Short mmCIF file of N, CA and C in Angstrom, two decimals:
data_model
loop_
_atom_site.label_atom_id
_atom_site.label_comp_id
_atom_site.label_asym_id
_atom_site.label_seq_id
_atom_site.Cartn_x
_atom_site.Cartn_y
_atom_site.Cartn_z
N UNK C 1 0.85 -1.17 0.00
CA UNK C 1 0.00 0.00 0.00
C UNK C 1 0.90 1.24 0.00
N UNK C 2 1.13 2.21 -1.10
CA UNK C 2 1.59 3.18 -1.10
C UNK C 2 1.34 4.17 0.06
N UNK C 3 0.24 4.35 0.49
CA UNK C 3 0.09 5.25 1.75
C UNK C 3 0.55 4.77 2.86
N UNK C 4 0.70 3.59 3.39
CA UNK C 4 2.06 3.38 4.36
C UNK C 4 3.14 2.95 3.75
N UNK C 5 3.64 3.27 2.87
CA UNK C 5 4.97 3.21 2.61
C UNK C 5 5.46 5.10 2.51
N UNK C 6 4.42 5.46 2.44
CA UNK C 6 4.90 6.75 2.30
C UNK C 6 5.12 7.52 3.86
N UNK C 7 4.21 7.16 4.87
CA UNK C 7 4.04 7.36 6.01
C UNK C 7 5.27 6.72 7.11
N UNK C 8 5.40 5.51 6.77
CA UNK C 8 6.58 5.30 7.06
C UNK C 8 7.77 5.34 7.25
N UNK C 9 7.72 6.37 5.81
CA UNK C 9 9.33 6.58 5.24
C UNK C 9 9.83 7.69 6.35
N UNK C 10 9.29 8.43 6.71
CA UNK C 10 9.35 9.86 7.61
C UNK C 10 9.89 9.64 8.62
N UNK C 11 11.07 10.12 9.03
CA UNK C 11 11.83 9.92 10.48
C UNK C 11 10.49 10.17 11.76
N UNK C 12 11.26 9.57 12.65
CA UNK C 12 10.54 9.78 13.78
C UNK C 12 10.73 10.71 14.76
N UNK C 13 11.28 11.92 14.16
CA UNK C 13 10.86 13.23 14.81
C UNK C 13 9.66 13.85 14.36
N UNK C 14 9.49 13.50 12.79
CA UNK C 14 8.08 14.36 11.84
C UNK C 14 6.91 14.01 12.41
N UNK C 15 6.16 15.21 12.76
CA UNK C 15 4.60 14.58 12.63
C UNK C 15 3.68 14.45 11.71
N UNK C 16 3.19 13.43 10.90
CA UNK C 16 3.14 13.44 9.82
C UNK C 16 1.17 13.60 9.83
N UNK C 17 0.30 13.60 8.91
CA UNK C 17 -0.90 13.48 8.71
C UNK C 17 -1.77 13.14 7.57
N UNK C 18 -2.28 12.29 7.65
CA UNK C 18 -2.65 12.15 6.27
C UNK C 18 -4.36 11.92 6.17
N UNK C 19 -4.83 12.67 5.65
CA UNK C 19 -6.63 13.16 5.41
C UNK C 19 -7.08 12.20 4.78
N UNK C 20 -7.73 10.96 5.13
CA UNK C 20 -8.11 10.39 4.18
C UNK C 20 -9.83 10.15 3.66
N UNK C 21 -10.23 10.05 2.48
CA UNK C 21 -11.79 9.93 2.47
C UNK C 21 -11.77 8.42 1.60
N UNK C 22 -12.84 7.76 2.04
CA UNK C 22 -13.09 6.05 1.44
C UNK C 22 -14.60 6.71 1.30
N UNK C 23 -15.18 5.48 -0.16
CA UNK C 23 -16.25 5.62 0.16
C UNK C 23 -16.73 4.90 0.68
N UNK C 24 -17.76 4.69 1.80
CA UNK C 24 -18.33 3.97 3.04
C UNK C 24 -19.02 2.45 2.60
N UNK C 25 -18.20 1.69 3.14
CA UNK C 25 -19.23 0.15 2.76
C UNK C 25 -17.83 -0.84 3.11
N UNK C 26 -17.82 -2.09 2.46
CA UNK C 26 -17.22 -2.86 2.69
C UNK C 26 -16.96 -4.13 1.40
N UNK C 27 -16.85 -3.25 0.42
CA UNK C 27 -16.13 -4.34 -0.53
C UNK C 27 -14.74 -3.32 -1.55
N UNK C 28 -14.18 -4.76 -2.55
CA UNK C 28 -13.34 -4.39 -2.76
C UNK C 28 -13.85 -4.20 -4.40
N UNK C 29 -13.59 -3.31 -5.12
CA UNK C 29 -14.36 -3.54 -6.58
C UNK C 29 -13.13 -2.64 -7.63
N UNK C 30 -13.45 -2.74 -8.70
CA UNK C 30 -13.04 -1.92 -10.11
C UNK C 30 -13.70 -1.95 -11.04
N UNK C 31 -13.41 -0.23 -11.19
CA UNK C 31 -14.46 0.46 -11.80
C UNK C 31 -13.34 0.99 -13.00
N UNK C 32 -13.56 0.86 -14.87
CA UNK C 32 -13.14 1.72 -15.66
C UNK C 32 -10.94 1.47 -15.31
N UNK C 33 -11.08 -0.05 -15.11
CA UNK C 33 -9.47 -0.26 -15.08
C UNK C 33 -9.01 -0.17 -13.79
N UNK C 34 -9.82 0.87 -12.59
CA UNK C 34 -9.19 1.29 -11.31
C UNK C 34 -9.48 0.15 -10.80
N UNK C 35 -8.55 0.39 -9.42
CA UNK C 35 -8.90 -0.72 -7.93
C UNK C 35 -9.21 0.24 -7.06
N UNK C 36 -10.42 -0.32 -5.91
CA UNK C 36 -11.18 0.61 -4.84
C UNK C 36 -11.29 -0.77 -3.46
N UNK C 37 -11.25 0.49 -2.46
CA UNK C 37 -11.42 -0.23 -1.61
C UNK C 37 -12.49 0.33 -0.58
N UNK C 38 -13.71 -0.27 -0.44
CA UNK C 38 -14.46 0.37 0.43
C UNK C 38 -14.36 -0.05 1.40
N UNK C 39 -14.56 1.08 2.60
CA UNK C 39 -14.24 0.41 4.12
C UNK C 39 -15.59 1.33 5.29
N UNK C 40 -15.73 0.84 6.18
CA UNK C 40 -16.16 1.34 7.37
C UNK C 40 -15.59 1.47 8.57
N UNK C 41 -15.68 1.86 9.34
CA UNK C 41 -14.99 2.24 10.85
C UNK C 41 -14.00 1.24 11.32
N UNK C 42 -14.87 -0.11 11.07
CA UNK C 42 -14.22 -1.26 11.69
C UNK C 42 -12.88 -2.03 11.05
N UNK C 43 -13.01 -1.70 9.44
CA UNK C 43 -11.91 -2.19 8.45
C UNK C 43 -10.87 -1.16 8.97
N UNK C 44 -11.28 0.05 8.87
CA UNK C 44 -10.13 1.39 8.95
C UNK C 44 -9.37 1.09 10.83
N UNK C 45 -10.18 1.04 11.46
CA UNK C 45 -9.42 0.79 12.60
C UNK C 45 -8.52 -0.25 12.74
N UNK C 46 -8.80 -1.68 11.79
CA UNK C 46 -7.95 -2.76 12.57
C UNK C 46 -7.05 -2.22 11.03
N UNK C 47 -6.97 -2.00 10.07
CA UNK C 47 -5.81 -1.97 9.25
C UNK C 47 -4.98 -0.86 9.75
N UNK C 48 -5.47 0.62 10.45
CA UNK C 48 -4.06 1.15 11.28
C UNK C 48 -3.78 -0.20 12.21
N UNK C 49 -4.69 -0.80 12.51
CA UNK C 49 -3.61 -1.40 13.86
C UNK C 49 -2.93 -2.44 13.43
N UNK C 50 -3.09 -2.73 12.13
CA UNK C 50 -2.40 -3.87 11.23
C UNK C 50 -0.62 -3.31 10.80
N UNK C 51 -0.88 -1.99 10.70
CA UNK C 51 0.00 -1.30 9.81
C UNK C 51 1.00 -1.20 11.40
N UNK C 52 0.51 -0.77 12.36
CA UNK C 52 0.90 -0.39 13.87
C UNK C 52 1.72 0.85 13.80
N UNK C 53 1.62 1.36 12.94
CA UNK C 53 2.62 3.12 13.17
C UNK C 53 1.39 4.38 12.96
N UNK C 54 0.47 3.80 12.66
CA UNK C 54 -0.64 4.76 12.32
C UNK C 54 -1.59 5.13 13.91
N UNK C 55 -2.26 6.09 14.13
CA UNK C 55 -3.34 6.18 15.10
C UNK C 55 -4.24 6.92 14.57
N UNK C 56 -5.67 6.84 15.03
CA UNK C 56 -6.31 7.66 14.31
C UNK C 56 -6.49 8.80 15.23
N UNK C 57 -6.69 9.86 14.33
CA UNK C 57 -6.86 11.32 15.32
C UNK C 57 -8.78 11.34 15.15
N UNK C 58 -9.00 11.19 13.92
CA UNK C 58 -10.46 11.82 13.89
C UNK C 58 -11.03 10.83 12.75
N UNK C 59 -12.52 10.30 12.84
CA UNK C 59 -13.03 9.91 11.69
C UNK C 59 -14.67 10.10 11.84
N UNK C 60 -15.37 10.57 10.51
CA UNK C 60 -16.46 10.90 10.56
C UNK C 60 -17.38 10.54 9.20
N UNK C 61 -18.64 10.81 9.16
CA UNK C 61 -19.64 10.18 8.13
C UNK C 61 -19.78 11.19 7.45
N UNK C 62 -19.84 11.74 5.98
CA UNK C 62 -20.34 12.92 4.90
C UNK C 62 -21.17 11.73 4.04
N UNK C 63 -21.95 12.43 3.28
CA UNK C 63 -22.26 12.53 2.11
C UNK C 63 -22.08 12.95 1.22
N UNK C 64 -21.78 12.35 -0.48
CA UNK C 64 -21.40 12.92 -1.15
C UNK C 64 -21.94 14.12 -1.77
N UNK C 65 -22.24 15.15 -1.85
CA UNK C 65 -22.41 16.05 -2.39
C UNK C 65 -23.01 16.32 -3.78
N UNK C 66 -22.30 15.56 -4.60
CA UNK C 66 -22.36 15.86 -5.85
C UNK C 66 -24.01 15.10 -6.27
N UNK C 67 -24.29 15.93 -7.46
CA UNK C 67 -25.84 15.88 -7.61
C UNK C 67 -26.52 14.67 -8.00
N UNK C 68 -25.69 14.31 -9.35
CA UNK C 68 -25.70 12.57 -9.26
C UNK C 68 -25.36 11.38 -8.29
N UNK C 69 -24.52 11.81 -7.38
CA UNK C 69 -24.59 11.04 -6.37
C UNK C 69 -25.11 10.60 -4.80
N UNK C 70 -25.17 9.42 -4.57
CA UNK C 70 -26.18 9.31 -3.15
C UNK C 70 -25.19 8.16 -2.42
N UNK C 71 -24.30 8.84 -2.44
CA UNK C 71 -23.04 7.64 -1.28
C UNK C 71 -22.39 8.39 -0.04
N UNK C 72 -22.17 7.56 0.49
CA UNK C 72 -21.67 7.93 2.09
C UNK C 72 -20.30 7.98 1.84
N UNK C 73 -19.56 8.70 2.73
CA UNK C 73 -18.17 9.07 2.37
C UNK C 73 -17.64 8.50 4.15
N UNK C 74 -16.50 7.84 4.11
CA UNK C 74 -16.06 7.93 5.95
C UNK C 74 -14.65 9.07 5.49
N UNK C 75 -14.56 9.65 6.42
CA UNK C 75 -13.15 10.77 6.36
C UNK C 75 -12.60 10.32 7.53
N UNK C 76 -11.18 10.41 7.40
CA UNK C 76 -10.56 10.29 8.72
C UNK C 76 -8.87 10.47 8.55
N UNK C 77 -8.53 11.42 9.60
CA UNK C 77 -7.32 11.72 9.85
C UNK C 77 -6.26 10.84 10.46
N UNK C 78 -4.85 10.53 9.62
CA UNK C 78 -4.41 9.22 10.57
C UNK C 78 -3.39 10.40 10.72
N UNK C 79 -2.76 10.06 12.03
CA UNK C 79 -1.42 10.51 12.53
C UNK C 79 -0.24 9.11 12.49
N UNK C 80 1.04 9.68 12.17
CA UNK C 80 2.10 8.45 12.34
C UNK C 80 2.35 8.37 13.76
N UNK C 81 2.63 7.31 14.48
CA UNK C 81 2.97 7.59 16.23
C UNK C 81 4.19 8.18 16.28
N UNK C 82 4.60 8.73 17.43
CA UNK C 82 6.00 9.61 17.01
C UNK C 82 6.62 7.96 18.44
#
């Protein structure tokens, strides 16, 4: 996974942060060539604790916005542990 390899790379003086948005559910699919991974609270929590350098600071429920769409968004802020 590029996002902990990137998170990782960072000495352990940096505090690092990384914003992330999934869209809300629980499968894995491709759409138009891409790979997606949908997750909920419970996937996102045990894969920081899978990864073990991650913690979460904040995670919350949106909706998407956009006019054609009617999907749930989870957002959530990971911190690296110092």
């Amino acid at each position: 996974m590029i996002t902990q390899a990137i998170l990782l790379s960072f000495p352990k003086f940096f505090s690092v942060s990384l914003f992330v948005v999934v869209k809300y559910g629980m499968e894995e699919r491709e759409k138009d060539g891409r790979s997606f991974t949908d997750m909920d609270e419970l996937s996102l929590v045990t894969l920081a604790e899978e990864i073990g350098e991650l913690e979460i600071s904040e995670m919350w429920n949106t909706v998407d916005k956009r006019p054609d769409r009617d999907e749930q968004r989870l957002n959530v802020i990971l911190k690296k542990r110092l």
